[in-house]
Amino acid sequence: ICLWGRCMGSECGPGGSQSRAVWCAHSEGWTTLHSNCNQTERPDSQQSCFRVCDWHKELYDWQLGAWNQCVPVSMRSAGMQRPTVCTRGEEGIQMREVGCVQKANGKPAEDAICEYFETKPRLEQACLIPCPRDCVVSDFSPWTPCSKTCGMGLQNRIRIILAPPLFGGAVCPNLTEFQTCQPGPCEGEERFYSLRVGPWGPCSVPLTRQARQKMRENVRERLREKGKAKDPETRELKKKKKNRNPQNRPGRKFGDLQIGYQTREVSCVHKSGIVEALSLCSQQTLPVTLQACVMTKDCYVTEWSEWSACSKECYDPNGPKGERTRTRKVSQLPTDGGKDCPELEEKEPCSLQGDGVPPCAVYSWKTTEWTECRVDVLLSQQDRRRGNQTGLCGGGIQTREVYCVQTSTDTPLNLSSIRPKEVLRPVDSDLCLGIPPNTTQLCHISCPVECEVSSWSAWGPCTYENCQDQAAKKGFKLRKRKLITDPMGWTGNCPHLMEAIPCEDPSCYDWLVVKLEECIPDNEKECGPGTQIPQVQCVNNDGEYVERQFCRDAILPMPSICEVPCPKDCALSPWTPWSLCSHTCSGKNTEGKQTRARSILAYNAGEGGILCPNISALQEVRNCNDHPCTVYHWQTGPWGQCIEDTSITATNMSVGQTHGDSAACSVGMQTRKVICVRVNVGQVTPKKCPESLRPDTVRPCLLPCKRDCIVSPYSEWSPCPSTCQAGVKTKRKQYRKRIIIQLPANGGQDCPEMLTQEQECEAPSVCQGYRWKTHKWRRCQLVPWSVRQDSPGAQETCGPGLQVRAVSCRKQDGGQADIEACLKFASPMPSLTQPCQLPCQEDCQLSSWSKFSPCTVNCVGVRTRKRMLVGKSKKHDQCKNYQMYPLSETQYCPCNKYNAQPVGNWSDCILPEGSRIEGQLGIRVQGDIKECGQGYRYQAMVCYDQDNCIVETSRCNSHGYIEEACIIPCPSDCKLSEWSNWSRCSKSCGSGVKVRSKWLREKPYNGGRPCPKLDHVNQVYEVVPCLSDCGQYVWVAEPWSVWKFSNLDLKDNCGEGVQTRMVRCMLNTIDGPSEQVEDYLCDPEDMPLGARKSQLPCPEDCVLSEWGAWSPCALPCSGNSTRERNAYLLRQPGEQKECPPTKEIEPCKLNSNCFHYSYNITDWSTCQLSERAVCGNGVKTRMLDCVRSDGKSVDLKFCKKLGLERKWQMNTSCVVECPVNCQLSDWSPWSECTHTCGLAGKLWRRRKVIQAPQGDGRPCPSQMEQWKPCLVKPCYSWRYSAWSDCKSEGAKCGEGVRFRNVSCFVSDGSGQQDGSLVEDELCADIEPSVDGDAHIVLKEICIVPCPGDCYLMDWTVWSPCQLNCISGDDLGFGSVQVRSRAVVAQDPENLLQCPEQEMEARPCTEGQCFEYKWRTGPWRGSSRLVWCQRSDGLNVTGGCPVSAKPMTDHSCHPPCTKPRSLCTEVSVCGCEEGYTEVMTSDGLLDQCTVIPVLEIPTTGDNKADVKTIRAFNPTQPAVSTPGRVGRTWFLQPFGPDGKLKTWVYGVAAGAFVLLVFIISMTYLACKKPKKPQRRQMNNRLKPLTLAYDGDADM
């Protein structure tokens, strides 16, 4: 059978169906025909099912049952052994039931439905069964005295339970042990009977005859009223009348108590507990059996009032709900243990709904505009830009104010919903929920881009100012430069871009000689004089080729005269081109010159040939740039302010319109001054400058819109103190403020000066509290005479009774209040009853003590208090016994001496409040509140009196503090030097790098701004790529010198010779090479030859020109291509002489004479900022390099010629993180004192981080809170005295009473001293309560056991909270504490009647972890003491594992009978001290022999005391004989078990090591030494190197 398939169906729910495959199989597993199987047993192949859909997830869910008890794994696994010893606990498994149910009714469903959405939760989990913990009890107390003074009595000793049995541990043993005692025989008959009083019975009131009669009348009246008032209206009237009862008025008295009486039984009890006749108890007077009491009454309350209106009067579906209350009043207070009053107030949440309910106000955060971006707050302390902050740009910080406003409910709750000009009133920030918007953010001021201009071009030709207007004969030579970067935000002027020099004979177009053709001799001769025709091109004054017609007015260059030398003539080289003009203009001391030269290539023949010219004729000079050095240019001033242009109508009024502004911004105009300036002279007339190049003086501009200041309305007045000011008469102030939402700009209306207002609050309200008012005590009521007249000794008009009083509730100002207010807010209700005594005739009555008379001076004299006899007592003689009834008391005046002393630690150093500081060097630190400088620290003073009791500090004439000046060191930022100058570019051609650096001048301290990452020499570098123009430095070669012959043919002036020339490296400019520089700046590969050696042609030899340049190799370079160069014929050869070849060809070789070129891109530079920026947006640059295939950087023109693709971006934006200093809030106000009294009180104030530090900003200080001591106040508290002994008045035993007092104590609150008893008046201001319990109990009923009773003791105090742990690790089973009651017996005969001992345990928190270990005492004979000890040193019973208990007794089998033998700790026979064991082969002691003595004498005495190395009793110290300080040791190699002792092995190992060492040293000493090798030593002194660790302090 296969598993069921998926449930299919068209509808969701139980209508689905699922199928499965069913086939017939042989018992061996193979498939067979269906007919071979019994058809009646065939399983179903289809069944109905529940088809699950997604929406079923809301209807079904897993129901998880509770985990059941943890069952040990060993019980579930067969054959698994349970651990014999439990250490941490036993592993177990616990199960639970999990099922799929319908959510609505919990009805079970198929698990498959829930499994469709979520896997079935686990059904079992591992758990830990804790080890059983036995009960732990303390040691027994000492035995009590004997319960009887004679005869047979009992002594008891008890112990207490320290830890209850847990997890099936052993139960607690008996807490009491008894033993009989018999102090001695009794003289006379032993007393067997005792008078016992029973408990007081219930309080009851006897009914008089008149009362019984009146009761019957009341019953009849009630029945008549019941018959009359059956309709509901009459009942309602009666109810209202009842509610008008005076009892329901506020301020009513509660004191209607009913006095009754109660009785108790007096019996005579035998010591066995049997009650006998009273006559058997011989006692003169029997105890009182009647006393007055208050009738017990339960608290009664009225019906609930109607619900109050809902506290929330608006509709808010998402906000918190309101609250409504209902109350009920007390109609009868509980008396004498009656049932307490139930809750008198009930509250429930509520919310109003419906059409008439207004929606609740919605509050949201709103922000002002961001302030201007400020960069100065980011500057470090040492930044020079602090002195001049104009023009700072880049990253900065801006702030805004955040405030809370009430918004209308129909707008969504976000800031964007509030229209910008919608000015709302600020409200209390607590009304706004959610996180307020940021008040600070990083911002950016765009750095102005300064004008960057190119170099000047060369001076152009003399041209007309305007070629279209050539009427004026005035001409100018111009040179130009252009803007490389357009200025952005730049307020200054760009430099002028054109300069002009006046000149004569201007022309707009001219002929340019491109080249001269070959020299053609005249008259068609082969040599001799001839002409060269120039090839010309028409060019304009910019040097651009134009059509030839433009040059029709220009003079066409004439053919030049030349000469083709004949074979015998002197052969000269062609003239070099004219050099660049030496000066750009001519003046008095300067004149422009150009030179050209030629050289002799071959001398003439001796006869008939034309002679060579002299040396001076080989060079020509001509004047150039002969115009005067008067350069003019137009100079512009800065653009003025944008002013309104009345000539332009506002055609586009919407331009620049601000949101919501009605006034449109208009188009204005700006002007500037333009003057003509002569260089190095100053302003001249405008005529001197080309008028056509004059810059504009006027341009249109956009007038900025006026923006008025916008302020919010005033907020509501801040609340006056809502709490009353007890004893405070100074008036508090309240404030309101308004917020600047928009600052004025562009001449808009200014902001008002006053943004805050203050006014005095109304007079502080009187503290509204409630107090109990007690009324007079009523007369003392006795038990009715009719009840007590039969009592022996009773008198009708006197005796003990009760008196009652009424109480009512008052406000603190004396006004009446409901009793419920005092029950809720006032101290506990005063007692309504007190016992009283109506004096009998013979009783003495005394008034209360007066107050002590005042002391005039401390420590001098006495003070007295008095009382007097009252009433008839004055006449009774027994009352005049002043020993028994003293009428005055005298005390010495207290000797009050006070001394003050400091207490506690010094506080934090606290700076004076309300002041801000300028940072170091008078520079303002970013947004800092005063953080450093001189402050004060405080230490509290405490005042003690002569009894070392703490008193008010004013007694010591101290204001409570010692104050001491202190210094908080100011933070000092990391100080670096200024940037060094940029280094020269590392390459003279192509891309290199240039570097500048700063070095550390001072490390940061006291939390100053950290340093950037420094290198090992404490420097920080900035490296940027740079590009050197490959044509910046060029080699310049002078003409070749005259030949110097080395092998001269004097006849023909020919032969081998040498020519030299000067080659210099020159700085190249637009006007040509200008000055000589160091040779290394030029490329040595391109350096021309400075000397050449060659063959000077003889007369009639063929003379060729210099070789021309090599033709370029075809790219790509390959071995098949060639290049060539040519020379041309200068002098024809004579007869029978031939010319050498005029063409040279050489193969192109890669990286030799043929190169490939490619672009190379450098890495990005570091992020470069403007000089005026600290951080923010910058630019990263990189350079493009042209690199030859041999790796050499060359001029970019080589790559440009090839048209290589340039796809790289050279600049990209980047961001330098801003160094934002940590910003903190102001200190909060000082908190309330942490303690209301005592020495440990502290005031705290805190602050928080508003802006976390970023980048290299100053980190936040660690001190986010400060404290200072509170004024030390004495801690007064009420404390109970100990209970008095239980006394049963008038009887030997039974129910009695015990009393205690409550007294005022003072302490310093540290808990280290118990406190001192002081006068109760000092506790008058604190609520009467003991340890937080306001219910003061000074009297309680107790039991005085009768002789022979067996009874339970009082409960012990709760034990310390004990944690369930192992080796200090909490096992997670909680903590527990316990208390117990032990049994005490007094007579051996009554032991069987004793009750069971009692124990109570309860969970607790913060328990201690105790460990239990076995401890052993020294062996005494064959036994020793073994006990269990808790880790705090307490000896206990229980807690230690029984299985690990050490042995308490040992004995040897067979017994040790050999002489000098004894039984050792390990139950083996050993020998006494001074004897060693000799063992038999089967390990038994054979005999004890004396150990040979090895005496080791020590200083002091040679006659040393003899002791054995094996201590018989190691726990007891050896008793040394006086005067004997030495020792003698017995070396005993064998132990008592016959085995070698450990020290023998140690000595053997040491001897072996010593032997190996001796052999090794002997070998090394005898070994033949090798000859020493000579080392090649360098005798030069090595230089001393100082290791520098990078610390600038070095």
mmCIF file of N, CA and C in Angstrom, residues 700-733:
data_model
loop_
_atom_site.group_PDB
_atom_site.id
_atom_site.type_symbol
_atom_site.label_atom_id
_atom_site.label_comp_id
_atom_site.label_asym_id
_atom_site.label_seq_id
_atom_site.Cartn_x
_atom_site.Cartn_y
_atom_site.Cartn_z
ATOM 1 N N PRO A 700 22.289 91.924 -16.518
ATOM 2 C CA PRO A 700 21.042 91.712 -15.753
ATOM 3 C C PRO A 700 21.302 90.725 -14.601
ATOM 4 N N CYS A 701 20.469 90.830 -13.568
ATOM 5 C CA CYS A 701 20.597 89.925 -12.417
ATOM 6 C C CYS A 701 19.222 89.718 -11.817
ATOM 7 N N LEU A 702 19.147 88.771 -10.927
ATOM 8 C CA LEU A 702 17.867 88.430 -10.290
ATOM 9 C C LEU A 702 17.862 89.036 -8.894
ATOM 10 N N LEU A 703 16.883 89.913 -8.652
ATOM 11 C CA LEU A 703 16.790 90.515 -7.317
ATOM 12 C C LEU A 703 16.296 89.468 -6.322
ATOM 13 N N PRO A 704 17.034 89.234 -5.215
ATOM 14 C CA PRO A 704 16.547 88.239 -4.245
ATOM 15 C C PRO A 704 15.277 88.735 -3.560
ATOM 16 N N CYS A 705 14.413 87.770 -3.221
ATOM 17 C CA CYS A 705 13.136 88.127 -2.614
ATOM 18 C C CYS A 705 13.346 88.524 -1.165
ATOM 19 N N LYS A 706 12.572 89.466 -0.710
ATOM 20 C CA LYS A 706 12.590 89.822 0.702
ATOM 21 C C LYS A 706 11.949 88.691 1.499
ATOM 22 N N ARG A 707 12.517 88.435 2.650
ATOM 23 C CA ARG A 707 11.954 87.383 3.503
ATOM 24 C C ARG A 707 11.808 87.951 4.904
ATOM 25 N N ASP A 708 10.573 88.025 5.345
ATOM 26 C CA ASP A 708 10.325 88.541 6.697
ATOM 27 C C ASP A 708 10.589 87.470 7.733
ATOM 28 N N CYS A 709 10.876 87.912 8.940
ATOM 29 C CA CYS A 709 11.001 86.994 10.068
ATOM 30 C C CYS A 709 9.625 86.443 10.411
ATOM 31 N N ILE A 710 9.568 85.136 10.648
ATOM 32 C CA ILE A 710 8.306 84.513 11.067
ATOM 33 C C ILE A 710 8.533 83.892 12.431
ATOM 34 N N VAL A 711 7.702 84.275 13.397
ATOM 35 C CA VAL A 711 7.774 83.683 14.738
ATOM 36 C C VAL A 711 6.437 83.020 15.037
ATOM 37 N N SER A 712 6.510 82.009 15.874
ATOM 38 C CA SER A 712 5.291 81.307 16.289
ATOM 39 C C SER A 712 4.561 82.160 17.321
ATOM 40 N N PRO A 713 3.280 81.872 17.558
ATOM 41 C CA PRO A 713 2.610 82.519 18.693
ATOM 42 C C PRO A 713 3.256 82.038 19.993
ATOM 43 N N TYR A 714 3.002 82.783 21.070
ATOM 44 C CA TYR A 714 3.512 82.359 22.364
ATOM 45 C C TYR A 714 2.880 81.040 22.761
ATOM 46 N N SER A 715 3.683 80.195 23.411
ATOM 47 C CA SER A 715 3.140 78.944 23.957
ATOM 48 C C SER A 715 2.288 79.263 25.175
ATOM 49 N N GLU A 716 1.626 78.239 25.696
ATOM 50 C CA GLU A 716 0.902 78.430 26.946
ATOM 51 C C GLU A 716 1.912 78.710 28.064
ATOM 52 N N TRP A 717 1.420 79.349 29.117
ATOM 53 C CA TRP A 717 2.299 79.579 30.269
ATOM 54 C C TRP A 717 2.717 78.248 30.861
ATOM 55 N N SER A 718 3.989 78.160 31.260
ATOM 56 C CA SER A 718 4.430 76.926 31.918
ATOM 57 C C SER A 718 3.652 76.763 33.210
ATOM 58 N N PRO A 719 3.380 75.507 33.612
ATOM 59 C CA PRO A 719 2.542 75.322 34.804
ATOM 60 C C PRO A 719 3.262 75.786 36.063
ATOM 61 N N CYS A 720 2.489 76.364 36.948
ATOM 62 C CA CYS A 720 3.030 76.682 38.273
ATOM 63 C C CYS A 720 3.158 75.375 39.037
ATOM 64 N N PRO A 721 3.962 75.354 40.102
ATOM 65 C CA PRO A 721 4.090 74.111 40.871
ATOM 66 C C PRO A 721 2.735 73.615 41.336
ATOM 67 N N SER A 722 2.416 72.382 40.931
ATOM 68 C CA SER A 722 1.096 71.841 41.274
ATOM 69 C C SER A 722 1.066 71.357 42.716
ATOM 70 N N THR A 723 2.241 70.939 43.207
ATOM 71 C CA THR A 723 2.265 70.470 44.600
ATOM 72 C C THR A 723 2.333 71.677 45.515
ATOM 73 N N CYS A 724 1.751 71.513 46.666
ATOM 74 C CA CYS A 724 1.732 72.603 47.618
ATOM 75 C C CYS A 724 3.125 72.813 48.192
ATOM 76 N N GLN A 725 3.393 74.005 48.601
ATOM 77 C CA GLN A 725 4.699 74.356 49.147
ATOM 78 C C GLN A 725 4.567 74.533 50.656
ATOM 79 N N ALA A 726 4.913 73.506 51.376
ATOM 80 C CA ALA A 726 4.792 73.580 52.832
ATOM 81 C C ALA A 726 5.841 74.535 53.377
ATOM 82 N N GLY A 727 5.397 75.615 53.945
ATOM 83 C CA GLY A 727 6.316 76.567 54.569
ATOM 84 C C GLY A 727 7.081 77.416 53.587
ATOM 85 N N VAL A 728 6.806 77.318 52.265
ATOM 86 C CA VAL A 728 7.523 78.127 51.276
ATOM 87 C C VAL A 728 6.670 79.333 50.946
ATOM 88 N N LYS A 729 7.217 80.535 51.121
ATOM 89 C CA LYS A 729 6.451 81.744 50.880
ATOM 90 C C LYS A 729 6.905 82.472 49.629
ATOM 91 N N THR A 730 8.067 82.092 49.078
ATOM 92 C CA THR A 730 8.554 82.770 47.880
ATOM 93 C C THR A 730 7.694 82.367 46.696
ATOM 94 N N LYS A 731 7.398 83.351 45.846
ATOM 95 C CA LYS A 731 6.560 83.072 44.690
ATOM 96 C C LYS A 731 7.398 82.485 43.569
ATOM 97 N N ARG A 732 6.902 81.463 42.932
ATOM 98 C CA ARG A 732 7.575 80.857 41.786
ATOM 99 C C ARG A 732 7.165 81.619 40.531
ATOM 100 N N LYS A 733 7.937 81.451 39.465
ATOM 101 C CA LYS A 733 7.641 82.134 38.214
ATOM 102 C C LYS A 733 7.226 81.123 37.162
#
